[in-house]
Amino acid sequence: MPSLAKDLRGKLASVTLAARTRAEAATKAALENLAVHERQARGHMDQAKKDLRAKLRARGKALGDARADDGSQALTHLAEAAAYEQWHRLLFTRFLTENGLLHTDEENGDVSVSLQECDELAADLGARDGFDLACRFASRSLPGVFRSDDPVLALRLALNDEVELRGLLDKLPTDVFTASDSLGWTYQFWQADQKETVNKSGNKIGADELPSVTQLFTEDYMVDFLLDNTLGAWHAGKVLAANPKLAETAQSEDELRQAVALPGCPWKYLRFIKGNDGKWTPAAGTFDGWPKTATALRALDPCMGSGHFVVAMFERLVALRLAEEKLEESAAVAAVIRDNLFGLEIDPRCTQIGAFNLALAAWRRVGHCKLPAMNLACSGLAPNTREADWLAIAGDNQKLRNGMERLYRLFQKAAMLGSLINPRAGDGDLLVAAFHELQPLLEKALAQETKDETAHEMAVTARGLAKAAEILAGQFTLVATNVPYLKSGNQDQVLKDFLSSQHGDAKADLATAFVERCLGFCQNQSTTALVTPLNWLFSGAYEAFRFRLLGSTSWLLQARLGSGAFETIGGEVVNVVLLVNSSTPPSDDHRLLGIDVVGSRSPSEKAEQLVSCEIATTSQRMQRNNPDSRILLEEQSSLPLLRKYASAYWGLGSGDYPRFGRYFWEIDPRNDDWIFQSSTVDETNLHSGREHSLYWEKGTGALANHPGAFVRGVD
């Protein structure tokens, strides 16, 4: 299935931006029309509207909208959530119809249906028109995506707003909905304006801003490289062990890729190296510490976004289980979703897209069918209420009360921390089994009839938190993701304090904290496959972190991409590296393998070079002896370093130039406390480098005596 063409990507971007603006205005008007923001219902409202208003207020409070002492309530989070749900129900319905996957609900036979047939059925089934009925069928067929009792989907927009939103949807051609990566782009474009606004503001990034600022669509070739050199390398190791002659006689890497390929799974980016014994082996190793069968593999994306890694892992795991177990394809699809795949995401909207993306991938393979419950959860939900109200849901059930108390404590700052939350840290009793036992208790609580809509919404939140906690406490074979990037200087104080206490030597960037957290998700001899910034491999701020990881984990393979690795980056320059590391401590003779395609200028060039360029190899143990324990891809000389004999300084300059420096035309030439200063030049020009002056005060003033200032280049 082809990726979204560049011109179609542009069209999807413009439509999505326009849809968000219109949907947010429309939902806010609809909410205000129902007096959701006011302290009480209006007198003319019938009971149905009053009931919906109460549900919407409870939903808004659960999302974090503040309720004042006089009973009025903010609409910020509720309006955003309602706009998102309203538009994406339309969008997802179109995805299903264009892929021939729209089905009626079980009440109406669960049969395939077209939009034309929906038009014919609409009047009989109480729908406004065929598309309204199609949306109803779509939301009911996706219980893991749309909550059946979500009040924002019962919100009626003004007719003119509905017409405009559908008109925007109609502008998108069929090819948008049949491309393999369209869903991944929808959220990027939905957040584009907000991301730009936040970045321009210069404000610290808090819970409301974090999802938009850290979202970055991962290119296909990055995902494929990391998964081909983990899942693919594991599979190739098994093939070569069963056929050792192949490892001896193969003439090229391409021949080996073809030999280990599976139907629909060519392992295009899988790299091999030839050992001293003349035999080929996967460059990243054979992952002998992993389970021996695909059935037992557990793969997690803890920052799954719209599900790019999740879907790519799904395709590979289905291929592996089909080959190993000789299952029917539908059985393999269900087994992988049930047993092998896990995902976490801080933003509930992304979690929703990720679930739909996985469902769509499954249905494209085997047709529309009922899928197992997905192991995907939002790790950014928080119990936005008082603890006493939260615990009241448990009633007299002490077991449920204990679990609710644990959830409340664990997820207090979830909207800021997300998958950094570690139930295994500090409290040994907060383990998988405990959270798993909460699920049936919460389902029972939700099944009870109640007129307290706030309590109902809290129970819905608790159910989501229990699911997230179970995954957060889990251990996995492979953890693969594109970590979120946010430097310490841009972090909200809540996040900064948490990273300082829990990820001390990795705190300089959210990305490096996630490198450490991903290793925490690994069971013994398991693996991380990450897209991360490149700078932490050599920057002085991460010296202690590098030194520790070099001693405690095995670095298997890295591919340095540098800048220009992304097709669309929102104006940012991101230098990245693809890293495959093992949680297993390294042996003394362990070799670190690396690929450097920093010099390639475009994503397509980098992708091509990843398959063919030379693989460097160096001793991991010796990396700790490098200056600042920098990670280098070449063997170091045994000669002493230059720093033993010399120190490098800025040649002509001072340590506080903004205070002591000026251009010569800014000062009075009669003031002899100022002296002229020569400097370097950007390009060759007559008399260049002669424009600066320095407040020297004849060598006896503030500059000469300032402890943080210095002057060099003076005779």
XYZ file of C-alpha atoms in Angstrom:
715
model
C 0.000 0.000 0.000
C 1.600 3.323 -1.097
C 2.481 6.194 1.228
C 0.656 9.494 0.979
C 1.932 11.529 -1.978
C 3.352 14.968 -1.204
C 0.550 16.893 -2.931
C -2.108 14.851 -1.114
C -0.289 15.430 2.153
C -0.577 19.147 1.547
C -4.284 18.846 0.818
C -4.843 16.763 3.961
C -2.954 19.386 5.970
C -5.037 22.302 4.714
C -8.334 20.452 5.198
C -7.382 19.302 8.700
C -6.358 22.789 9.811
C -9.615 24.228 8.498
C -11.602 21.401 10.105
C -10.107 22.034 13.536
C -10.925 25.747 13.381
C -14.510 25.098 12.285
C -15.081 22.129 14.623
C -13.856 23.966 17.715
C -16.027 26.988 16.983
C -19.014 24.742 16.258
C -18.666 22.593 19.376
C -18.120 25.587 21.635
C -21.298 27.182 20.265
C -23.210 23.905 20.758
C -21.932 23.560 24.331
C -22.864 27.126 25.157
C -26.290 26.579 23.621
C -26.773 23.765 26.144
C -25.536 26.045 28.976
C -22.783 23.562 29.852
C -20.651 26.451 31.100
C -23.391 27.965 33.242
C -24.185 27.066 36.815
C -27.619 25.633 36.036
C -29.762 24.470 33.139
C -32.020 26.947 31.395
C -35.735 26.818 32.085
C -36.814 26.027 28.524
C -34.691 22.851 28.273
C -36.467 19.505 28.130
C -35.257 16.581 30.249
C -33.191 15.034 27.445
C -31.171 18.234 27.047
C -30.745 18.568 30.803
C -29.458 15.000 31.013
C -27.006 15.554 28.153
C -25.847 18.809 29.760
C -25.138 16.981 33.041
C -23.143 14.300 31.221
C -21.144 16.907 29.303
C -20.312 18.822 32.480
C -19.102 15.598 34.102
C -17.048 14.792 31.018
C -15.491 18.256 31.038
C -14.608 18.013 34.716
C -12.977 14.623 34.131
C -10.907 16.222 31.354
C -9.678 18.928 33.708
C -12.060 21.845 33.156
C -12.320 23.822 36.389
C -15.673 24.304 38.102
C -16.010 27.546 40.054
C -17.627 27.954 43.454
C -20.721 29.491 41.836
C -21.203 26.367 39.689
C -19.991 27.795 36.382
C -17.493 25.666 34.480
C -14.733 26.255 31.927
C -15.155 24.703 28.468
C -11.529 24.615 27.313
C -10.778 20.895 27.444
C -14.309 19.749 26.698
C -14.582 21.937 23.592
C -11.249 20.627 22.291
C -12.223 17.013 22.949
C -15.683 17.425 21.406
C -14.257 19.095 18.287
C -11.753 16.289 17.890
C -14.361 13.552 18.338
C -16.887 15.167 16.006
C -14.392 15.612 13.169
C -12.670 12.274 13.573
C -15.920 10.347 13.611
C -16.544 11.848 10.171
C -12.971 11.139 9.103
C -12.871 7.548 10.357
C -16.215 6.830 8.707
C -14.755 7.968 5.401
C -11.720 5.728 5.948
C -14.010 2.744 6.431
C -16.221 3.504 3.439
C -13.298 4.120 1.070
C -11.715 0.822 2.106
C -14.957 -1.152 1.853
C -14.941 -1.823 5.601
C -18.124 -0.117 6.776
C -20.473 -2.562 8.512
C -23.820 -2.220 10.192
C -23.933 -2.799 13.935
C -24.829 -6.193 15.432
C -28.405 -5.058 15.971
C -28.733 -4.699 12.205
C -26.968 -7.874 11.190
C -23.275 -6.786 11.123
C -23.153 -6.840 7.319
C -21.123 -4.817 4.853
C -22.887 -1.649 3.771
C -22.193 1.218 1.367
C -23.018 4.891 1.775
C -25.777 4.514 -0.813
C -27.326 1.709 1.231
C -27.014 3.875 4.354
C -29.006 6.561 2.518
C -31.763 4.038 1.914
C -31.754 2.809 5.536
C -31.453 6.193 7.250
C -35.131 7.077 7.590
C -36.124 3.637 8.902
C -33.342 3.659 11.508
C -33.970 7.184 12.760
C -30.870 8.801 11.242
C -30.844 12.272 9.730
C -29.263 11.013 6.498
C -27.064 8.251 5.137
C -23.790 9.694 6.368
C -25.203 10.199 9.849
C -26.162 6.525 9.882
C -22.729 5.558 8.547
C -21.115 7.494 11.411
C -23.308 5.618 13.867
C -22.263 2.271 12.395
C -18.589 3.325 12.352
C -18.510 4.385 15.995
C -20.285 1.197 17.122
C -17.886 -1.008 15.183
C -14.931 0.682 16.895
C -15.596 0.332 20.636
C -11.882 0.652 21.358
C -11.868 4.001 19.574
C -15.202 5.683 20.355
C -16.833 5.275 23.761
C -20.397 4.086 23.249
C -21.541 6.316 26.123
C -19.393 9.354 25.279
C -21.678 12.403 25.555
C -19.618 14.500 23.131
C -20.791 12.239 20.302
C -24.408 12.957 21.274
C -23.781 16.689 20.944
C -25.685 18.112 17.979
C -23.858 20.755 15.992
C -25.679 23.484 14.127
C -26.765 22.338 10.664
C -24.606 24.896 8.868
C -21.546 23.702 10.830
C -22.248 20.077 9.963
C -22.616 20.997 6.289
C -19.295 22.862 6.322
C -17.428 20.024 8.049
C -18.774 17.474 5.595
C -17.853 19.819 2.761
C -14.266 19.880 3.991
C -14.245 16.087 4.163
C -15.526 15.893 0.587
C -12.487 17.845 -0.601
C -10.251 14.882 0.198
C -9.866 12.367 -2.670
C -10.072 8.607 -2.223
C -6.283 8.190 -2.426
C -5.914 9.959 0.918
C -7.921 7.219 2.619
C -6.163 4.291 0.982
C -2.573 5.436 1.642
C -0.670 3.541 4.310
C 0.352 6.530 6.433
C -2.569 8.959 6.181
C -3.774 8.368 9.727
C -0.336 9.200 11.052
C -0.403 12.580 9.381
C -3.912 13.518 10.531
C -2.859 14.163 14.114
C 0.296 16.026 13.081
C -1.814 18.387 11.017
C -4.525 18.667 13.693
C -1.863 19.933 16.109
C 0.201 22.002 13.643
C -1.177 25.459 14.478
C -1.072 24.871 18.218
C 2.484 23.561 17.989
C 3.599 26.669 16.118
C 1.838 28.960 18.577
C 3.413 27.254 21.586
C 6.896 27.276 20.061
C 6.647 30.979 19.216
C 5.415 31.888 22.690
C 8.655 30.836 24.363
C 6.688 29.667 27.407
C 7.568 26.582 29.417
C 5.872 23.442 28.173
C 3.192 22.114 30.510
C 0.594 19.357 30.318
C -1.655 21.178 27.837
C 1.198 21.965 25.441
C 3.266 18.779 25.701
C 1.335 16.550 23.252
C 1.428 19.058 20.403
C 5.057 20.111 20.917
C 6.500 16.603 21.148
C 4.527 14.975 18.331
C 6.731 14.121 15.360
C 5.752 11.770 12.552
C 8.406 9.065 12.243
C 9.474 8.318 8.694
C 8.746 4.835 7.348
C 12.394 4.027 6.713
C 13.315 4.732 10.352
C 10.621 2.390 11.650
C 11.548 -0.273 9.101
C 15.276 -0.084 9.878
C 14.758 -0.511 13.612
C 12.242 -3.347 13.342
C 14.057 -5.161 10.548
C 17.232 -5.139 12.652
C 15.467 -6.471 15.752
C 12.510 -8.680 14.840
C 14.081 -9.383 11.444
C 17.511 -10.129 12.904
C 15.953 -12.503 15.468
C 14.135 -14.324 12.670
C 17.251 -14.382 10.454
C 19.302 -15.843 13.306
C 16.863 -18.739 13.566
C 16.938 -19.299 9.794
C 20.746 -19.298 9.697
C 20.932 -21.644 12.688
C 18.665 -24.081 10.844
C 20.623 -23.671 7.616
C 24.297 -23.007 8.542
C 25.389 -23.597 4.952
C 23.593 -20.397 3.940
C 25.741 -18.369 6.331
C 28.858 -19.739 4.637
C 27.877 -19.601 0.970
C 25.767 -16.430 0.616
C 27.446 -13.914 -1.649
C 25.762 -10.736 -0.419
C 23.470 -9.168 2.122
C 20.740 -8.951 -0.489
C 20.910 -12.706 -1.061
C 20.512 -13.244 2.671
C 17.541 -10.864 2.874
C 15.802 -12.788 0.136
C 16.555 -16.076 1.879
C 14.971 -14.991 5.182
C 12.067 -12.990 3.712
C 8.503 -13.869 4.645
C 5.326 -13.192 2.622
C 4.637 -9.460 2.892
C 7.745 -9.008 5.041
C 10.937 -8.550 2.980
C 13.158 -7.215 5.815
C 14.390 -4.568 3.392
C 16.696 -2.805 5.883
C 18.107 -5.904 7.617
C 21.915 -5.668 7.723
C 24.430 -8.509 7.922
C 28.164 -8.649 8.600
C 30.723 -11.340 7.896
C 32.666 -12.573 10.926
C 36.312 -13.604 11.193
C 35.192 -17.167 10.490
C 33.826 -16.095 7.110
C 30.187 -16.648 8.135
C 27.393 -14.112 7.809
C 25.406 -13.037 10.838
C 22.838 -10.263 11.435
C 24.692 -7.036 12.267
C 22.625 -6.365 15.403
C 23.053 -9.959 16.582
C 20.646 -12.863 16.844
C 18.935 -11.955 20.156
C 19.518 -15.356 21.705
C 18.052 -14.166 25.018
C 14.636 -13.579 23.430
C 11.909 -16.244 23.543
C 12.329 -18.979 20.963
C 8.892 -18.504 19.372
C 6.989 -15.469 18.154
C 4.049 -16.440 20.364
C 5.990 -15.364 23.438
C 7.310 -12.041 22.104
C 5.919 -8.926 23.793
C 6.455 -5.701 21.851
C 5.708 -2.240 23.263
C 5.653 1.288 21.912
C 5.444 3.540 25.010
C 5.071 6.757 22.960
C 2.958 5.326 20.166
C 1.468 8.525 18.740
C -0.851 7.481 15.950
C 0.373 3.889 15.984
C 3.114 3.909 13.345
C 5.444 1.520 15.203
C 2.495 -0.504 16.505
C 1.141 -1.191 13.014
C 4.620 -1.962 11.647
C 5.239 -4.421 14.503
C 1.794 -5.910 13.900
C 2.578 -6.669 10.239
C 5.890 -8.338 11.102
C 4.538 -10.322 14.027
C 1.626 -11.609 11.950
C 4.108 -12.769 9.296
C 6.230 -14.494 11.948
C 3.289 -16.267 13.582
C 1.887 -17.356 10.219
C 5.247 -18.898 9.340
C 5.807 -20.566 12.710
C 2.333 -21.771 13.636
C 0.662 -22.295 10.241
C -2.400 -20.392 11.473
C -5.229 -19.038 9.395
C -4.541 -15.372 8.719
C -7.552 -14.205 10.728
C -6.380 -16.287 13.694
C -2.853 -14.898 13.429
C -4.182 -11.330 13.293
C -6.289 -11.866 16.409
C -3.466 -13.651 18.240
C -0.956 -10.853 17.626
C -3.382 -8.156 18.815
C -4.253 -10.206 21.888
C -0.815 -11.559 22.863
C 2.063 -9.631 21.297
C 1.278 -5.930 20.861
C 1.205 -3.185 23.489
C 1.086 0.582 23.253
C 0.970 3.652 25.498
C 0.403 7.300 24.631
C 0.098 10.439 26.756
C -2.616 11.990 24.577
C -6.027 10.241 24.545
C -6.636 11.548 21.017
C -3.514 9.822 19.734
C -4.484 6.681 21.603
C -7.759 6.762 19.707
C -6.044 7.158 16.322
C -3.572 4.405 17.203
C -6.423 2.008 17.990
C -8.178 2.853 14.732
C -4.912 2.515 12.805
C -4.402 -0.981 14.181
C -8.009 -1.965 13.485
C -7.711 -0.663 9.934
C -4.477 -2.600 9.370
C -6.129 -5.790 10.642
C -9.275 -5.344 8.557
C -7.304 -4.562 5.420
C -5.760 -8.019 5.799
C -8.769 -10.143 6.753
C -11.858 -8.010 6.189
C -14.159 -6.534 8.796
C -14.491 -8.779 11.837
C -14.635 -8.530 15.594
C -11.165 -7.958 16.993
C -9.819 -8.847 20.451
C -9.496 -6.068 23.013
C -6.373 -4.112 22.172
C -3.532 -3.669 24.653
C -3.369 0.062 23.930
C -3.909 2.640 26.661
C -3.581 6.326 27.449
C -0.895 6.923 30.075
C -1.756 10.635 30.323
C -5.142 10.399 32.029
C -5.350 11.898 35.502
C -7.983 11.636 38.251
C -9.081 15.282 38.087
C -11.051 15.237 41.306
C -10.669 15.108 45.076
C -9.304 11.853 46.452
C -12.355 11.340 48.677
C -14.706 11.556 45.672
C -12.448 9.237 43.708
C -12.399 6.611 46.437
C -16.155 6.834 46.919
C -16.593 4.909 43.662
C -15.377 1.796 45.467
C -18.175 1.891 48.026
C -17.663 -0.866 50.584
C -15.417 -2.980 48.335
C -12.060 -2.801 50.143
C -10.149 -4.472 47.331
C -11.440 -1.939 44.819
C -10.799 0.896 47.256
C -7.149 -0.130 47.668
C -6.733 -0.287 43.913
C -8.390 3.093 43.404
C -6.084 4.599 46.011
C -3.048 3.229 44.166
C -4.295 4.606 40.870
C -4.960 8.024 42.365
C -1.460 8.225 43.807
C 0.219 6.915 40.664
C -1.527 9.091 38.088
C -1.728 12.434 39.923
C 0.624 14.072 37.394
C -0.037 11.728 34.492
C -0.928 14.499 32.038
C 2.680 15.696 32.313
C 4.512 12.403 32.893
C 2.679 9.847 30.727
C 4.757 6.729 30.138
C 7.511 7.950 32.462
C 5.265 6.691 35.268
C 6.808 3.528 36.660
C 4.604 1.454 38.996
C 7.602 -0.735 39.789
C 9.577 2.175 41.258
C 9.271 2.533 45.010
C 6.149 0.439 45.599
C 6.797 -3.229 45.084
C 3.112 -4.108 45.428
C 2.066 -2.032 42.419
C 2.476 -4.847 39.948
C 0.609 -6.178 36.943
C -1.624 -8.634 38.754
C -2.974 -6.014 41.139
C -4.083 -3.738 38.327
C -5.407 -6.612 36.267
C -7.716 -7.543 39.122
C -9.230 -4.045 39.085
C -10.689 -4.376 35.594
C -13.675 -6.641 36.383
C -14.421 -4.640 39.534
C -14.530 -1.403 37.557
C -16.639 -2.968 34.817
C -19.127 -4.002 37.488
C -19.167 -0.465 38.902
C -19.797 0.982 35.438
C -22.643 -1.456 34.805
C -24.564 -0.158 37.788
C -27.292 2.364 37.105
C -26.420 5.783 38.508
C -27.652 9.329 38.109
C -24.320 10.672 39.309
C -22.666 11.457 35.971
C -19.501 12.677 37.679
C -19.060 9.309 39.406
C -19.662 7.532 36.113
C -16.958 9.588 34.362
C -14.550 8.902 37.223
C -15.201 5.174 36.855
C -14.522 5.425 33.109
C -11.246 7.224 33.871
C -10.320 4.629 36.499
C -10.894 1.827 34.002
C -8.505 3.535 31.590
C -5.932 4.108 34.326
C -6.046 0.470 35.426
C -5.397 -0.621 31.859
C -2.511 1.846 31.501
C -1.046 0.843 34.877
C -1.048 -2.807 33.889
C 1.024 -2.019 30.785
C 3.258 0.491 32.628
C 4.132 -2.213 35.157
C 4.814 -4.786 32.447
C 8.069 -6.180 31.063
C 8.655 -6.575 27.340
C 10.922 -8.263 24.822
C 11.168 -5.309 22.441
C 10.517 -1.641 23.203
C 10.442 0.393 20.000
C 9.531 4.069 19.677
C 10.449 7.583 18.622
C 11.044 9.242 21.981
C 9.650 12.753 22.675
C 12.164 15.610 22.508
C 12.115 18.499 25.017
C 15.203 20.120 26.508
C 15.369 20.949 30.194
C 15.165 24.705 29.607
C 11.728 24.324 27.981
C 10.236 21.999 30.589
C 7.490 22.851 33.035
C 8.669 22.706 36.655
C 6.628 19.550 37.354
C 8.423 17.648 34.609
C 11.801 19.158 35.433
C 11.519 18.154 39.105
C 10.425 14.627 38.204
C 13.327 14.106 35.800
C 15.806 15.459 38.338
C 14.608 12.998 40.977
C 14.032 9.930 38.793
C 16.441 10.352 35.860
C 19.245 12.449 37.319
C 22.020 11.961 34.760
C 19.535 11.868 31.840
C 17.499 14.919 32.876
C 18.903 17.386 30.323
C 16.314 16.244 27.775
C 13.007 14.396 27.964
C 14.402 12.213 25.165
C 17.263 10.805 27.244
C 14.958 10.253 30.207
C 12.846 8.129 27.875
C 15.917 6.203 26.730
C 16.327 5.183 30.360
C 12.593 4.541 30.868
C 12.493 2.300 27.802
C 15.288 0.195 29.255
C 13.189 -0.042 32.425
C 10.413 -1.669 30.382
C 12.815 -4.428 29.317
C 12.957 -7.805 30.932
C 16.338 -9.525 31.120
C 18.146 -9.767 27.757
C 15.536 -7.628 26.037
C 15.981 -4.812 23.559
C 15.187 -1.175 22.856
C 14.948 0.165 19.302
C 14.723 3.951 19.437
C 14.757 7.111 17.371
C 16.551 9.680 19.558
C 18.427 12.964 19.182
C 22.027 12.441 18.107
C 23.628 15.008 20.410
C 23.452 12.946 23.589
C 26.041 10.550 22.156
C 28.740 13.214 22.512
C 27.437 16.289 24.405
C 29.103 16.948 27.770
C 25.739 17.262 29.547
C 25.189 13.489 29.150
C 28.681 12.232 30.058
C 27.600 10.446 33.237
C 24.579 8.922 31.496
C 26.684 7.607 28.613
C 29.313 6.218 30.967
C 26.667 4.349 32.940
C 24.895 2.909 29.891
C 28.180 1.820 28.315
C 28.841 -0.259 31.423
C 25.343 -1.644 31.970
C 23.841 -2.217 28.499
C 25.036 -3.743 25.251
C 25.048 -1.309 22.332
C 24.149 -3.447 19.339
C 23.678 -1.133 16.367
C 23.386 2.565 15.693
C 22.619 4.479 12.506
C 23.479 8.168 12.622
C 21.090 10.082 10.387
C 21.889 13.676 11.342
C 19.751 16.547 10.059
C 17.425 16.399 7.078
C 16.144 12.959 8.051
C 12.461 13.976 8.079
C 10.331 14.982 5.111
C 8.181 17.322 7.206
C 9.562 18.736 10.396
C 7.536 21.889 11.089
C 10.511 24.212 10.619
C 12.685 22.499 13.230
C 16.096 21.005 12.604
C 16.303 17.617 14.309
C 19.500 15.560 14.286
C 18.654 11.954 15.052
C 20.189 8.543 15.479
C 18.565 5.099 15.327
C 19.691 2.992 18.291
C 19.357 -0.701 19.051
C 20.491 -1.526 22.598
C 20.146 -4.577 24.819
C 19.434 -4.551 28.553
C 22.144 -7.224 28.911
C 25.467 -5.971 30.357
C 28.244 -6.088 27.746
C 31.043 -8.622 27.677
C 34.617 -7.293 27.654
C 34.978 -8.024 23.956
C 31.563 -6.732 22.869
C 31.674 -4.811 19.581
C 29.535 -1.742 18.896
C 28.420 -1.493 15.260
C 27.491 1.723 13.534
C 26.357 3.292 10.278
C 26.908 6.960 9.467
C 24.712 8.602 6.821
C 24.909 12.142 8.246
C 26.403 13.359 4.982
C 23.365 12.291 2.935
C 21.105 15.302 2.470
C 17.597 13.940 2.021
C 15.491 11.241 3.690
C 15.501 9.190 0.488
C 19.307 9.319 0.260
C 19.676 8.365 3.911
C 17.240 5.476 3.492
C 19.181 4.187 0.496
C 22.521 4.452 2.298
C 21.246 2.587 5.349
C 20.968 -0.546 3.224
C 24.300 -0.357 1.441
C 26.906 1.732 3.267
C 29.794 0.231 5.211
C 29.229 -0.827 8.815
C 31.854 0.393 11.274
C 32.776 -1.679 14.320
C 34.544 -0.685 17.492
C 35.038 -1.874 21.069
C 32.264 -0.819 23.443
C 34.525 -1.122 26.475
C 36.995 1.360 24.982
C 34.247 3.936 24.442
C 34.360 4.721 28.159
C 37.970 5.854 27.729
C 37.026 8.448 25.118
C 36.973 12.108 26.212
C 33.652 12.585 28.057
C 32.867 8.927 27.179
C 31.716 10.103 23.764
C 30.364 7.412 21.447
C 32.613 7.213 18.397
C 32.358 4.922 15.392
C 36.066 4.492 14.799
C 38.784 2.753 16.769
C 40.873 5.166 18.810
C 44.632 5.488 18.530
C 46.741 4.172 21.393
C 48.660 7.470 21.427
C 47.926 9.946 24.234
C 45.319 12.612 23.563
C 46.352 16.164 22.687
C 44.576 17.445 25.804
C 47.416 15.951 27.850
C 49.762 18.552 26.421
C 47.591 21.515 25.461
C 44.418 23.387 26.351
C 42.118 24.895 23.739
C 40.660 28.337 24.304
C 38.836 30.963 22.344
C 41.708 32.963 20.858
C 40.623 36.607 20.782
C 37.756 37.285 23.134
C 36.428 37.984 26.583
C 34.210 35.943 28.865
C 31.414 38.530 29.131
C 31.327 40.313 25.795
C 27.720 41.605 26.021
C 28.853 43.660 29.020
C 32.346 44.752 27.964
C 32.160 44.847 24.159
C 30.824 47.421 21.707
C 31.198 48.416 18.091
C 33.617 51.332 17.700
C 30.888 53.661 16.458
C 28.960 53.206 19.702
C 31.615 54.815 21.943
C 33.274 58.186 22.362
C 36.754 57.871 20.753
C 38.122 60.314 23.338
C 37.415 57.843 26.155
C 40.723 55.981 26.555
C 39.149 53.335 28.806
C 38.093 51.695 25.528
C 40.574 49.975 23.207
C 40.186 48.699 19.664
C 39.997 44.929 19.256
C 40.697 42.745 16.234
C 38.470 39.754 15.551
C 37.931 36.988 13.031
C 35.908 37.483 9.838
C 33.112 35.591 8.125
C 34.566 36.195 4.678
C 37.598 37.873 3.119
C 37.138 41.646 2.936
C 39.422 44.644 3.142
C 39.682 45.942 6.739
C 37.275 43.278 8.083
C 37.465 42.292 11.734
C 38.241 45.847 12.822
C 34.849 46.931 14.128
C 35.014 45.959 17.826
C 36.023 47.862 20.950
C 36.618 46.542 24.469
C 36.074 48.278 27.815
C 39.602 47.531 29.046
C 40.189 50.444 31.465
C 43.949 50.175 30.919
C 43.954 46.647 32.312
C 42.970 47.653 35.843
C 39.158 47.770 35.681
C 36.163 45.491 36.039
C 37.029 43.241 33.093
C 40.535 42.468 34.261
C 39.324 41.746 37.811
C 36.053 39.969 36.944
C 36.286 36.275 38.051
C 34.147 35.089 35.164
C 35.794 37.202 32.465
C 39.085 36.869 30.620
C 40.982 38.429 27.760
C 43.263 36.575 25.387
C 45.200 37.738 22.397
C 46.724 40.683 24.246
C 50.529 41.087 24.085
